[in-house]
Coordinates of C-alpha atoms and ligand atoms in Angstrom, one line a residue:
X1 CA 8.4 179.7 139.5
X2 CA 7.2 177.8 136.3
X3 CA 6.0 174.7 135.5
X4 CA 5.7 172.3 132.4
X5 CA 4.5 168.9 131.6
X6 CA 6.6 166.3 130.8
X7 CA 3.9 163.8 128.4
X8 CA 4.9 160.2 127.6
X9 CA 6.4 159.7 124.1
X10 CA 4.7 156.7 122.5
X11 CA 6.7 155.3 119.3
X12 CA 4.2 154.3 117.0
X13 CA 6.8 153.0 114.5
X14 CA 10.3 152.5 115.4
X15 CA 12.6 151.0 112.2
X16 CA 16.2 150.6 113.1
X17 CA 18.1 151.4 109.5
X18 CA 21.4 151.3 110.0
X19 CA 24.0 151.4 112.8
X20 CA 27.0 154.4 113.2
X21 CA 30.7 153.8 113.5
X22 CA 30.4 154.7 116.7
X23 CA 27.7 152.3 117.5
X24 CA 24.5 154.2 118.0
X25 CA 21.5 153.1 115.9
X26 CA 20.3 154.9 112.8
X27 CA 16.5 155.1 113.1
X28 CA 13.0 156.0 111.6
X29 CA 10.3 156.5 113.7
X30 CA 7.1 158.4 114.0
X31 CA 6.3 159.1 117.6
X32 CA 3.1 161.1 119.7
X33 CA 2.6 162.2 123.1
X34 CA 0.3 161.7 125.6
X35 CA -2.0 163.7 127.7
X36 CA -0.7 161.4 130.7
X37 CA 3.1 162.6 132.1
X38 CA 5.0 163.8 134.7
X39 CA 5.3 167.4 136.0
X40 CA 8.0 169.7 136.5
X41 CA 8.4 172.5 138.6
X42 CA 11.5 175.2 138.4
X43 CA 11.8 177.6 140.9
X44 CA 14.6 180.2 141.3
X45 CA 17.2 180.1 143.9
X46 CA 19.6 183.1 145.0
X47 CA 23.3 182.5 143.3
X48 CA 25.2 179.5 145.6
X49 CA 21.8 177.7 146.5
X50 CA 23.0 175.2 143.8
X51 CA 20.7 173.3 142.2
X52 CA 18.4 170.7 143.9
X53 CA 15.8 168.2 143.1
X54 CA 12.9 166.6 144.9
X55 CA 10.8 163.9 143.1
X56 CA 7.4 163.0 144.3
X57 CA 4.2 161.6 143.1
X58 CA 3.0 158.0 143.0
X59 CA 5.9 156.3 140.8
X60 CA 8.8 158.8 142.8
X61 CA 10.3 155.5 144.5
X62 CA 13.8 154.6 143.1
X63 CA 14.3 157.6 141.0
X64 CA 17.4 159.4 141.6
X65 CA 17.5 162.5 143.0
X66 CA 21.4 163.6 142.2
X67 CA 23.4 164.4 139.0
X68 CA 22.7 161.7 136.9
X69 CA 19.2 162.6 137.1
X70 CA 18.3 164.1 133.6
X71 CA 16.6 166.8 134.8
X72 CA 19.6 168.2 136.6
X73 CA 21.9 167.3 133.4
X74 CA 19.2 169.2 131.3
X75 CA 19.6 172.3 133.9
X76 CA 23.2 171.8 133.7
X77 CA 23.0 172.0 129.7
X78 CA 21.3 175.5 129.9
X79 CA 24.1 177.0 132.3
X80 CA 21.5 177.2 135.6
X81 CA 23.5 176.7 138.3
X82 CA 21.0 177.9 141.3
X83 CA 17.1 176.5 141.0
X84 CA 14.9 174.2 143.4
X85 CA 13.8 171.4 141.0
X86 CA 10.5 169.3 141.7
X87 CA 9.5 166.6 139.8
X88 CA 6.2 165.1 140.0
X89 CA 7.0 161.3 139.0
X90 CA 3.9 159.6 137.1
X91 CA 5.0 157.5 134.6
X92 CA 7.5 154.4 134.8
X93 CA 11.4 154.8 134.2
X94 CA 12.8 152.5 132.0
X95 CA 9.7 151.9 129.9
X96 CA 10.1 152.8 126.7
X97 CA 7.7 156.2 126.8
X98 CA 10.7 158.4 127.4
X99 CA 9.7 159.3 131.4
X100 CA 13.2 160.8 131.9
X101 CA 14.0 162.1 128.3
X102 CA 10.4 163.8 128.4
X103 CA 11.4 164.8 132.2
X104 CA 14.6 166.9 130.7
X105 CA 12.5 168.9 128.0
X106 CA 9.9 169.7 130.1
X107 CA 12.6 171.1 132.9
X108 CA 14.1 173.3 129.8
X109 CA 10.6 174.8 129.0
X110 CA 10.3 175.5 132.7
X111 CA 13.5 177.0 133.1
X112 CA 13.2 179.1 129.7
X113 CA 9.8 180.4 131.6
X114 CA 11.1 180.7 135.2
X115 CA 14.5 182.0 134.2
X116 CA 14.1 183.8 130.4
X117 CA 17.1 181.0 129.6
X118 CA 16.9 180.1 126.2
X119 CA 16.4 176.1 125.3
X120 CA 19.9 175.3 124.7
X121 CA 21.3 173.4 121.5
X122 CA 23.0 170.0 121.8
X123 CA 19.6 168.4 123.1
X124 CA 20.9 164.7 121.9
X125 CA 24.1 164.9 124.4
X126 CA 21.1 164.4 127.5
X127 CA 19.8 161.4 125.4
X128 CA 18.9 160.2 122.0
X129 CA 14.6 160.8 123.0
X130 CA 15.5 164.4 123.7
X131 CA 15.4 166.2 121.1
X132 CA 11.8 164.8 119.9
X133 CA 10.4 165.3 123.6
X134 CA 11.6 169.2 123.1
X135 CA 9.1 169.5 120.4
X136 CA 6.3 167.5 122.1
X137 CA 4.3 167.0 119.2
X138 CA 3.7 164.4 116.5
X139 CA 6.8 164.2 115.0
X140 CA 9.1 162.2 112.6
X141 CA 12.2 161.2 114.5
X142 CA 15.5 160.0 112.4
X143 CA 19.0 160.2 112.6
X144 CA 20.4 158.8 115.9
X145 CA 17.3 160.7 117.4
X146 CA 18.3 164.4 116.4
X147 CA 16.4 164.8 113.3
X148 CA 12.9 165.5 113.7
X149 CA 10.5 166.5 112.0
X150 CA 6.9 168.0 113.3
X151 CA 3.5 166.7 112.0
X152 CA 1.3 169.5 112.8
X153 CA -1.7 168.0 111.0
X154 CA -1.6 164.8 113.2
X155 CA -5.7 163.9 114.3
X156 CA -5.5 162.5 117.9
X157 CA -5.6 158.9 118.5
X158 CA -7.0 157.2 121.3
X159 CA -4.6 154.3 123.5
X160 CA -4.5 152.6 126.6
X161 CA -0.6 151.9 127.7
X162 CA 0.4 148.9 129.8
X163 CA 4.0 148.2 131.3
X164 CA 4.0 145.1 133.2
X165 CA 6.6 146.6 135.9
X166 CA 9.5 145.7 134.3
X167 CA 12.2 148.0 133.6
X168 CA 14.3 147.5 130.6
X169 CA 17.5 148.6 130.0
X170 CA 18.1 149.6 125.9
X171 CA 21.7 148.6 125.3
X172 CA 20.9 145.3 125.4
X173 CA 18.2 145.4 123.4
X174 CA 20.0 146.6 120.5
X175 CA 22.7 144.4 121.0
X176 CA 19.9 141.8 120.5
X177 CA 18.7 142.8 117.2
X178 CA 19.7 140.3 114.4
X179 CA 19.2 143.1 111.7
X180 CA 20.4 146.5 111.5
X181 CA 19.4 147.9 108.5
X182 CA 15.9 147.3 108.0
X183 CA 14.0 149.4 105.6
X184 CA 13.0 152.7 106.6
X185 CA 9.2 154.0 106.7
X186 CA 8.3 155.6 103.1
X187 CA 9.9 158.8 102.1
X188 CA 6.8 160.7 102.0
X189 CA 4.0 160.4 104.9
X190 CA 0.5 160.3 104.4
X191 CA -1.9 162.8 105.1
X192 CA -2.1 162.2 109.5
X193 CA -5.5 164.6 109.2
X194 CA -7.2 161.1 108.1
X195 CA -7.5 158.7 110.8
X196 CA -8.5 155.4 109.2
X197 CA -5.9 155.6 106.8
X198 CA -2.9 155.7 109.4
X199 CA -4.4 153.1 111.3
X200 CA -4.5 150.8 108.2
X201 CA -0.8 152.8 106.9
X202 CA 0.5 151.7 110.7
X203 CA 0.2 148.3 109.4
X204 CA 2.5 148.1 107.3
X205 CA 5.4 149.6 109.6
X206 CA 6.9 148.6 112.7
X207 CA 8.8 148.5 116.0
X208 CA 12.4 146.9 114.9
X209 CA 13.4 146.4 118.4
X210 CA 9.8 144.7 119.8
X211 CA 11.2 140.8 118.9
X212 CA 14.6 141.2 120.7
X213 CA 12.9 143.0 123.6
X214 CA 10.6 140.4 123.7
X215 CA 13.3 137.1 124.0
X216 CA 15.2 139.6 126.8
X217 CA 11.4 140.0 129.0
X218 CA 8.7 137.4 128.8
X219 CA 6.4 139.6 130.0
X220 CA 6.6 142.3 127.2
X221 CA 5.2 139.2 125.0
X222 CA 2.2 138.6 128.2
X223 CA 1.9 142.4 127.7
X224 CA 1.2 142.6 123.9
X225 CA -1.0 139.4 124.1
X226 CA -3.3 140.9 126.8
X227 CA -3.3 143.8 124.9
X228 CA -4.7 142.2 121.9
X229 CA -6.9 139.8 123.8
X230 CA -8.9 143.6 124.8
X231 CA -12.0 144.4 123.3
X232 CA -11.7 146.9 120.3
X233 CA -7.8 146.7 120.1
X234 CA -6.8 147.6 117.1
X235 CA -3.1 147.8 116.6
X236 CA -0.8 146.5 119.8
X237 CA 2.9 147.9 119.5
X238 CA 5.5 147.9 122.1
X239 CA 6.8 151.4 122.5
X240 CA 10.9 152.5 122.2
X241 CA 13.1 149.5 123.9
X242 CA 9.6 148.6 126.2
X243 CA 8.3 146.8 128.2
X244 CA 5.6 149.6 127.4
X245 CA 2.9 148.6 124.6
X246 CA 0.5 150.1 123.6
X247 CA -2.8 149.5 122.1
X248 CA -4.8 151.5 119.6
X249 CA -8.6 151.9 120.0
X250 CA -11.5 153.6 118.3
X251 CA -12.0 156.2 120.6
X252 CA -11.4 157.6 124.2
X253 CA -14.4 155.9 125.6
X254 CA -13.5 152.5 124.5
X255 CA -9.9 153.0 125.6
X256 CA -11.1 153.7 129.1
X257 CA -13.2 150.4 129.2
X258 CA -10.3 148.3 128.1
X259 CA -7.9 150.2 130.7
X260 CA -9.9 149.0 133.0
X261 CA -10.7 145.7 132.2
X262 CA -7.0 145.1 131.6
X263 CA -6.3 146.7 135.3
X264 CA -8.7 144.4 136.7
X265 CA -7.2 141.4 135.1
X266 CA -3.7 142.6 136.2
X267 CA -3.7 144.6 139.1
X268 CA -0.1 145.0 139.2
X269 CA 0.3 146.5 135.9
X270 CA 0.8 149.8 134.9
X271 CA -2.3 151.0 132.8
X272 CA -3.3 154.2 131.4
X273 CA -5.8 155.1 128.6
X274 CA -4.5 158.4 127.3
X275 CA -5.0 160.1 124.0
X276 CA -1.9 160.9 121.3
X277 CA -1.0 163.5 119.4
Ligands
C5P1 O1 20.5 158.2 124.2 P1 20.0 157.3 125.2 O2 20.7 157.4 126.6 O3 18.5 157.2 125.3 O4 20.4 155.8 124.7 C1 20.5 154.7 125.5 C2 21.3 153.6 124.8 O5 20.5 153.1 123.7 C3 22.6 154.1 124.1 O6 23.7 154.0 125.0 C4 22.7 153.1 123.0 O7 23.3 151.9 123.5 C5 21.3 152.9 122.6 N1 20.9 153.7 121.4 C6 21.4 153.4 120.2 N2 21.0 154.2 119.1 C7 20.1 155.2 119.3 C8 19.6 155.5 120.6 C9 20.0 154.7 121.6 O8 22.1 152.5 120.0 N3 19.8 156.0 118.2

């Protein structure tokens, strides 16, 4: 039996720079994880069990439980025909902070413990976020999603995240983009050791699919404004396709104040303070 953590992927930047024959997205985009996230358990079953999974947790409700379930796509992937798979849901599907993409690495990290199965290659065929949710780490994310590039030197920031409920589906919100091929982020990325300096270098990038997420779900624009209306916000984003944003703050302990401040303003939120890295 082993079991892995599957953290939310935050986007701090996402710059959409160019679109494939085939339609996907060329992007740019340098994106953290939390320490909040669902869990994953992997336990072995004796050959023709099959291979079953069980979600639980507080946002379980609604997620599917059968093949077109990432996690049993990502089993699939690595040849494992016989495991009992649990999944401990706690973060929102369709929200932008890669719940199920995050949900398939951390399945392969379980079954390379439970099992001695390597992590297999082909990540991007399970989704686009997969490959960057393999490393789990500050990375730089380009290509259709299967470049990526760690930034071991990242210092951690501290957030608070808030999805208004609403899940988004991302086709449409790249079908909503009125330009392509933006610019990309600068070849070269600063030093992430300094803290102050990515928060002002942050700035100057951004998320290219925020505006057309925004005119698809009013409440992704009620999301980033109550967001920014917190005390000691300092950069609001939305993260991936959204409806989760995310606000930057100057430490943990502020970040927890404004969580919950904004949880008391909007009880039926989703809100988290969590810290990135
Ligand atoms: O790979 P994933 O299943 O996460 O992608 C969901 C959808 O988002 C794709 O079907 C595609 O419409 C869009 N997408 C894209 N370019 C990317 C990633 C996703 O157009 N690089």
């Amino acid at each position: 039996m082993a079991e892995a953590f599957a953290p939310a992927k935050v986007n701090l930047s996402l710059h959409v720079v160019g679109q494939r024959a085939d339609g996907y997205h060329l992007l740019d985009s340098l994106v953290v994880f939390a320490d909040i996230g669902d869990r994953v358990r992997v336990e072995p079953r004796p050959s023709g069990s099959g291979l079953s999974l069980t979600v639980t947790g507080p946002l379980a409700a609604g997620v599917p439980t059968g093949p077109e379930n990432l996690v049993i796509k990502a089993a699939k992937l690595a040849g494992v025909r016989d495991a009992a798979i649990t999944l401990d849901k706690h973060l929102p599907a369709e929200a932008g902070i890669g719940g199920g993409s995050s949900d398939a690495a951390a399945t392969l990290r379980a079954i390379q413990t439970a099992l001695d199965v390597p992590i297999p290659k082909g990540l991007e065929q399970l989704g686009a976020d997969v490959p960057v949710c393999a490393v789990a780490q500050a990375a730089r994310m380009e290509g259709t999603g299967e470049r990526v590039t760690a930034l071991p030197r990242f210092t951690p920031l501290s957030a608070v995240l808030a999805n208004p409920r609403v899940a988004v589906a991302t086709p449409p919100v790249f079908k909503a983009l009125s330009a392509k091929d933006n610019a990309p982020m600068p070849a070269e990325l600063p030093d992430f050791a300094a803290p102050f300096d990515l928060l002002e270098w942050l700035q100057n990038t951004r998320n290219d699919l925020q505006d057309a997420a925004c005119g698809l779900h009013s409440a992704i624009g009620a999301t980033l404004d109550a967001l920014s209306a917190l005390e000691g916000a300092r950069l609001v984003r939305m993260s991936g396709s959204g409806a989760t944003c995310f606000a930057l703050f100057a430490n943990r302990t502020a970040a927890e104040e404004a969580a919950r401040v904004l949880q008391q303003r909007e009880p039926n939120w989703w809100v988290e303070a969590c810290t990135l890295s």
